[in-house]
CSV table of C-alpha atoms in Angstrom, one decimal:
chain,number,residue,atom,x,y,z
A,1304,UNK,CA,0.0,0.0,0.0
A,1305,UNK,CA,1.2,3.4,-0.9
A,1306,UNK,CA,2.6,5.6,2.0
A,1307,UNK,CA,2.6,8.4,-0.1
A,1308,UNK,CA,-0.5,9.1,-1.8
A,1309,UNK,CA,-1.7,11.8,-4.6
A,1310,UNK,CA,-5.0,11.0,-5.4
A,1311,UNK,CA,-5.0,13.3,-8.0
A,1312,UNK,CA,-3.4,12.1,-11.3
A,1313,UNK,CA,-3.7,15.6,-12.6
A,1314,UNK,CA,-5.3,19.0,-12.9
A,1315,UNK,CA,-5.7,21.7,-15.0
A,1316,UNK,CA,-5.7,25.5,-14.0
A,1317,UNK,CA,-6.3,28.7,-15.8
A,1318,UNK,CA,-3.1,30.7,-16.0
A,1319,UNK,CA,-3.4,33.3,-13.0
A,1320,UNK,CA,-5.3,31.4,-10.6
A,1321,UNK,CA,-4.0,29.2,-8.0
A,1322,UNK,CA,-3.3,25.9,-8.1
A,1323,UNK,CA,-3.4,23.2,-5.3
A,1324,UNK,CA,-1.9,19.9,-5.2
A,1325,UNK,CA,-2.4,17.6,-2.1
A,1326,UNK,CA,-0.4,14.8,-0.5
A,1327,UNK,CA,-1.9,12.3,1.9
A,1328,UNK,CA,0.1,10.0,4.0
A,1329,UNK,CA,-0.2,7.2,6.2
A,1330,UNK,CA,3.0,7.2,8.1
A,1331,UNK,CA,2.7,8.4,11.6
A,1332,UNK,CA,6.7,8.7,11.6
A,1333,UNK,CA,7.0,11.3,8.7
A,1334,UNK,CA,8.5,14.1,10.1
A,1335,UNK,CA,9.9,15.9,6.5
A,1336,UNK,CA,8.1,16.6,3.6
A,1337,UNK,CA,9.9,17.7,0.0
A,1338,UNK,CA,7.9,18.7,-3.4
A,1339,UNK,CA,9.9,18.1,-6.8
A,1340,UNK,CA,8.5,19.4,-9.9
A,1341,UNK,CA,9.2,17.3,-13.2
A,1342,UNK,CA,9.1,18.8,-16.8
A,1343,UNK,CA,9.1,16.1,-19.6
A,1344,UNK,CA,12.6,14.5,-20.9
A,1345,UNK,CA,13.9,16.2,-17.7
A,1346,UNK,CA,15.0,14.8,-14.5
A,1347,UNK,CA,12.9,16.2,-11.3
A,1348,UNK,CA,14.2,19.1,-9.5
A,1349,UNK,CA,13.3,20.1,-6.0
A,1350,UNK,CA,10.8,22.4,-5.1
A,1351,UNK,CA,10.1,23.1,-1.8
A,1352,UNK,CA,10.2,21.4,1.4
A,1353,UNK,CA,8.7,21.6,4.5
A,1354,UNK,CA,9.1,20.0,8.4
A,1355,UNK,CA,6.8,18.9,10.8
A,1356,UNK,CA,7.3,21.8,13.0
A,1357,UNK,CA,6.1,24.2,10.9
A,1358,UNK,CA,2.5,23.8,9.3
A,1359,UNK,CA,3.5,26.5,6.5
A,1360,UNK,CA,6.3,27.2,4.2
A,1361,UNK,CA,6.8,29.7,1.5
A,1362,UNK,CA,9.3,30.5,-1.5
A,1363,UNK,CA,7.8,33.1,-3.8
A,1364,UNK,CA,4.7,31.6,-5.6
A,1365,UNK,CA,5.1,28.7,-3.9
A,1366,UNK,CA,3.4,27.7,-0.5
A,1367,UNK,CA,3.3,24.4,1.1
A,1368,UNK,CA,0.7,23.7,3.8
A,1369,UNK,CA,1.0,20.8,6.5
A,1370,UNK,CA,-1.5,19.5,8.6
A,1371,UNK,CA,-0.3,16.7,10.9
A,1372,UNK,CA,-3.4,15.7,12.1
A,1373,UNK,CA,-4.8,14.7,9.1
A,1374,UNK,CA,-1.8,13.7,7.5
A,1375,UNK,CA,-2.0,15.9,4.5
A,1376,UNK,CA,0.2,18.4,2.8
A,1377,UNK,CA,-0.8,20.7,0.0
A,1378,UNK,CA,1.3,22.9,-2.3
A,1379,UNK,CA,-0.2,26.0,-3.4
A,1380,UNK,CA,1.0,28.0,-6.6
A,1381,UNK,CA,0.1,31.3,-6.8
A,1382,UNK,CA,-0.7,32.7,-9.9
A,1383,UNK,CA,0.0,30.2,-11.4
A,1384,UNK,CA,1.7,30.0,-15.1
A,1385,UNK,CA,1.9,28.0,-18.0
A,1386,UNK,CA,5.5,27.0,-17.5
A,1387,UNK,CA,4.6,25.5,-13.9
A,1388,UNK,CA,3.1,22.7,-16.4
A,1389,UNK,CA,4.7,20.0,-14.9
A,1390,UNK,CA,3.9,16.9,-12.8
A,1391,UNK,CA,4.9,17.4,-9.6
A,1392,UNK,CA,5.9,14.3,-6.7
A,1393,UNK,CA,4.8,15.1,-3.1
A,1394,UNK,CA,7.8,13.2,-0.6
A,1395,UNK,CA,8.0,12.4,2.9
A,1396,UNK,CA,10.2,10.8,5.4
A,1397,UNK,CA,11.0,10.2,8.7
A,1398,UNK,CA,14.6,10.5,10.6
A,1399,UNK,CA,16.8,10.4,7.4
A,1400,UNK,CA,20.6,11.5,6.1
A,1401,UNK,CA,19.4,9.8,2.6
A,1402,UNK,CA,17.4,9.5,0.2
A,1403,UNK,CA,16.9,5.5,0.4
A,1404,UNK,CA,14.3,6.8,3.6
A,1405,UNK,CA,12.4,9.2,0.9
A,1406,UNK,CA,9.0,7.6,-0.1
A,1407,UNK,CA,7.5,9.6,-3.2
A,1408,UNK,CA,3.9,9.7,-4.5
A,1409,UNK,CA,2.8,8.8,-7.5
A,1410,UNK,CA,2.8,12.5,-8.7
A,1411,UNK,CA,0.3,14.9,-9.9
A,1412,UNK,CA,0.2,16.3,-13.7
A,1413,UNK,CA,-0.4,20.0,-13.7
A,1414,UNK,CA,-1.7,21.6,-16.6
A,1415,UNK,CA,-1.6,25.5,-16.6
A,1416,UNK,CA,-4.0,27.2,-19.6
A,1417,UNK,CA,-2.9,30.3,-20.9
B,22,UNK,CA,28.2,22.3,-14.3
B,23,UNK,CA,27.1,19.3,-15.8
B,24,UNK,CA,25.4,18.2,-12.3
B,25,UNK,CA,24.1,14.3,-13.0
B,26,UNK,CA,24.7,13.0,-16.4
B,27,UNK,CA,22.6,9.6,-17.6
B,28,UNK,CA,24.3,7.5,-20.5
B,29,UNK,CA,22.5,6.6,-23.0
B,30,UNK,CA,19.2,8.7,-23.2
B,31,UNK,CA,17.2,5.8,-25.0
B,32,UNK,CA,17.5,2.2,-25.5
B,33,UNK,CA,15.6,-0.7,-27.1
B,34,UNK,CA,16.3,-4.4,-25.5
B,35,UNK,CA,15.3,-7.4,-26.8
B,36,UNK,CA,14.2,-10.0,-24.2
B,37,UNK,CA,17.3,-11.6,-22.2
B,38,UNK,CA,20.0,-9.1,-23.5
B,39,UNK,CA,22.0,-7.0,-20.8
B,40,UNK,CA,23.0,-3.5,-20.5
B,41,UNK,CA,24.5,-1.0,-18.5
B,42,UNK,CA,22.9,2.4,-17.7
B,43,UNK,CA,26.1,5.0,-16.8
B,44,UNK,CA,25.5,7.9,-14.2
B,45,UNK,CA,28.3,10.2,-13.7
B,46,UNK,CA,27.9,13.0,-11.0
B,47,UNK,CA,30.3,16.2,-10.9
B,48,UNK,CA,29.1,17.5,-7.6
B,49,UNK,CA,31.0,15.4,-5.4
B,50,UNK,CA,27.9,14.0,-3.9
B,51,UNK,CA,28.7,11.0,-1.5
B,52,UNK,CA,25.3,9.5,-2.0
B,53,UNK,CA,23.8,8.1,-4.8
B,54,UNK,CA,20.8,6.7,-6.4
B,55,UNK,CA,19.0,4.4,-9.0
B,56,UNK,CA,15.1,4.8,-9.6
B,57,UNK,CA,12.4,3.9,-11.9
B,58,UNK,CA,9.8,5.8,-12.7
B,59,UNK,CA,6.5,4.0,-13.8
B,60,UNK,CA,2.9,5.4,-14.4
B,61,UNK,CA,1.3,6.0,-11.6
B,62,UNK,CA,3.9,4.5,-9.0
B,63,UNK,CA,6.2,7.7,-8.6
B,64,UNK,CA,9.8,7.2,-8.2
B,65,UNK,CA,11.1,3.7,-6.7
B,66,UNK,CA,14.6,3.0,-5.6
B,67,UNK,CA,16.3,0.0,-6.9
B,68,UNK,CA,19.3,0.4,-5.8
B,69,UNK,CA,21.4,3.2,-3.4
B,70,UNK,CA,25.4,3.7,-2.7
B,71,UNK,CA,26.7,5.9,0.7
B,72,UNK,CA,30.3,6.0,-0.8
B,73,UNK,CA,32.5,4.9,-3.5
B,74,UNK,CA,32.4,0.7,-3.4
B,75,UNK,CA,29.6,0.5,-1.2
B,76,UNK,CA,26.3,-0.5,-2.7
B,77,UNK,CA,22.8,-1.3,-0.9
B,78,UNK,CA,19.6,-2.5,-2.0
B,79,UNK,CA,15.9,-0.7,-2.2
B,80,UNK,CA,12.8,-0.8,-2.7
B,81,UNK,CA,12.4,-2.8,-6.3
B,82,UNK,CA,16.1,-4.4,-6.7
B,83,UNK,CA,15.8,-7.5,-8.1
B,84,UNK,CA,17.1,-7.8,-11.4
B,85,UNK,CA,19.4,-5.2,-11.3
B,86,UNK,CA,23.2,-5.1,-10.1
B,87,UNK,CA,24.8,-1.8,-9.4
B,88,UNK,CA,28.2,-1.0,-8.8
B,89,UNK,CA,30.2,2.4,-7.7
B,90,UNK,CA,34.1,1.7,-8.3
B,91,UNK,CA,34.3,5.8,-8.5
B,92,UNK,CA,32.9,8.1,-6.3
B,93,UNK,CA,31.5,10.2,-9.1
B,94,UNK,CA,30.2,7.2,-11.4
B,95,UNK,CA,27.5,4.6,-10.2
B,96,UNK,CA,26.2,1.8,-12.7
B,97,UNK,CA,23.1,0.3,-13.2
B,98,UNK,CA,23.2,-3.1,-14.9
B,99,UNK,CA,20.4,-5.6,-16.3
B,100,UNK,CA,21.8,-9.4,-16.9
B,101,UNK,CA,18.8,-10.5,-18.6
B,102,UNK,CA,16.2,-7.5,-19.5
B,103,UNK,CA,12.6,-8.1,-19.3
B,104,UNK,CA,9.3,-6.8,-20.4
B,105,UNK,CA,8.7,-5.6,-16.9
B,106,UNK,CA,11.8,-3.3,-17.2
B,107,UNK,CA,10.6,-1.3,-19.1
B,108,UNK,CA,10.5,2.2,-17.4
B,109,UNK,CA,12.3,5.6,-17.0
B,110,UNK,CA,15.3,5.3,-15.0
B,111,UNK,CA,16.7,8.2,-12.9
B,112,UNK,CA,20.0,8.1,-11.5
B,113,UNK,CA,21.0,10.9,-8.6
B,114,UNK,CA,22.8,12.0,-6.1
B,115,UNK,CA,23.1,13.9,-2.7
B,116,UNK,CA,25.2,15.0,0.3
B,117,UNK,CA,24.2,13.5,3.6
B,118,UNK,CA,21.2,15.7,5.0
B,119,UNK,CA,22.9,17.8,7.1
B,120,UNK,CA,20.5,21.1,8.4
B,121,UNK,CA,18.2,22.5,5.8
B,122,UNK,CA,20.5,20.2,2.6
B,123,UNK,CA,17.6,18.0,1.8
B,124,UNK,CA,18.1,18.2,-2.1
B,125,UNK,CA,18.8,15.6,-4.6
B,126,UNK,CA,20.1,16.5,-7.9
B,127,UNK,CA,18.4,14.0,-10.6
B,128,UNK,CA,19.8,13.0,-14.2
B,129,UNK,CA,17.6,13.3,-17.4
B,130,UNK,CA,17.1,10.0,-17.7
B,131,UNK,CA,16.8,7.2,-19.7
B,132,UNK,CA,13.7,5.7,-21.3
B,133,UNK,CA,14.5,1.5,-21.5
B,134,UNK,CA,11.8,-0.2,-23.5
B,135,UNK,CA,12.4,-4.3,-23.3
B,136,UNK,CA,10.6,-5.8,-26.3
């Protein structure tokens, strides 16, 4: 069963408005959460990353949300813009120094509309 | 700054042949990495390394060998390709987490199709 989960396989947007991708998971023990963003032919690149301490992190148009007690993280793009078309992996983990303890989601396809 | 280079970009296998997928990192990472990437099952680890010749298993390994003779190169090999490794590979690397360094840097990758 996946510990990671984006039930979401993708969305679509209008350019400008905000997009939100969520991120449920089921381990208790996930104390750090990372966002990459993948463009196609490309490897993925990191995003953003938030830890369980916080329930909000922020870099520019990007926001990440965390709620513990539901177990679900959300990244928020605001406005968003066509080249944010991407699919983007929601990541946690517990205690780590590598990335063998990183679980990934499935990741979610995000379609931005001029 | 090359970062994490993948070699070859594409391949076609036939059943039962073998290959081996290059990564070559410039960053002097200590850690590296060997994923596949399927539809709708994210990024899984086949194999990790945590320095130059040691080599450790993940999630989906079998099938796969690695090796890491060089710090800066780690190799991903198939002895007898199947149908079911057919994927996107992504190799990368990383320095030990220390404070907020959390980042991986990923390769390109390389689309195998096994026919």
């Amino acid at each position: 069963d996946q510990q990671v989960k984006q039930n979401s396989p993708s969305l679509s947007v209008q350019e400008g408005r905000i997009s939100i991708l969520n991120c449920d998971y089921t381990n208790s023990m996930f104390d750090y959460f990372l966002w990459y963003k993948k463009y196609p032919a490309e490897g993925p690149t990191f995003l953003i990353s938030i830890s369980s301490i916080k329930d909000k992190n922020e870099d520019g148009r990007f926001t990440v949300f965390l709620n513990k007690s539901a177990k679900h993280l959300s990244l928020h793009i605001v406005p968003s813009q066509p080249g944010d078309s991407a699919v983007y992996f929601c990541a946690a983990s517990g205690a780590w120094t590598s990335y063998d303890k990183v679980i990934f989601g499935p990741g979610t396809s995000l379609s931005v509309i001029p | 700054n090359a970062g994490v280079t993948q070699t070859p970009k594409f391949r076609v296998l036939k059943t039962g042949q073998s290959m081996t997928l290059l990564c070559a990192q410039d960053m002097n990472h200590e850690y590296m990495y060997w994923y596949r990437q399927d539809p709708g099952m994210g990024l899984r680890l086949i194999h990790y390394s945590v320095g130059e010749g040691t080599t450790a298993k993940g999630e989906v390994p079998d099938g796969y060998n690695v090796s890491r003779l060089k710090k800066q190169n780690f190799l991903l090999g198939l002895e007898s390709a199947a149908p079911s490794q057919t994927s996107v590979y992504f190799c990368a690397s990383s320095y030990p987490r220390q404070g907020a360094n959390t980042e991986a840097f990923f390769g390109q990758g390389t689309r195998l199709t096994v026919v």
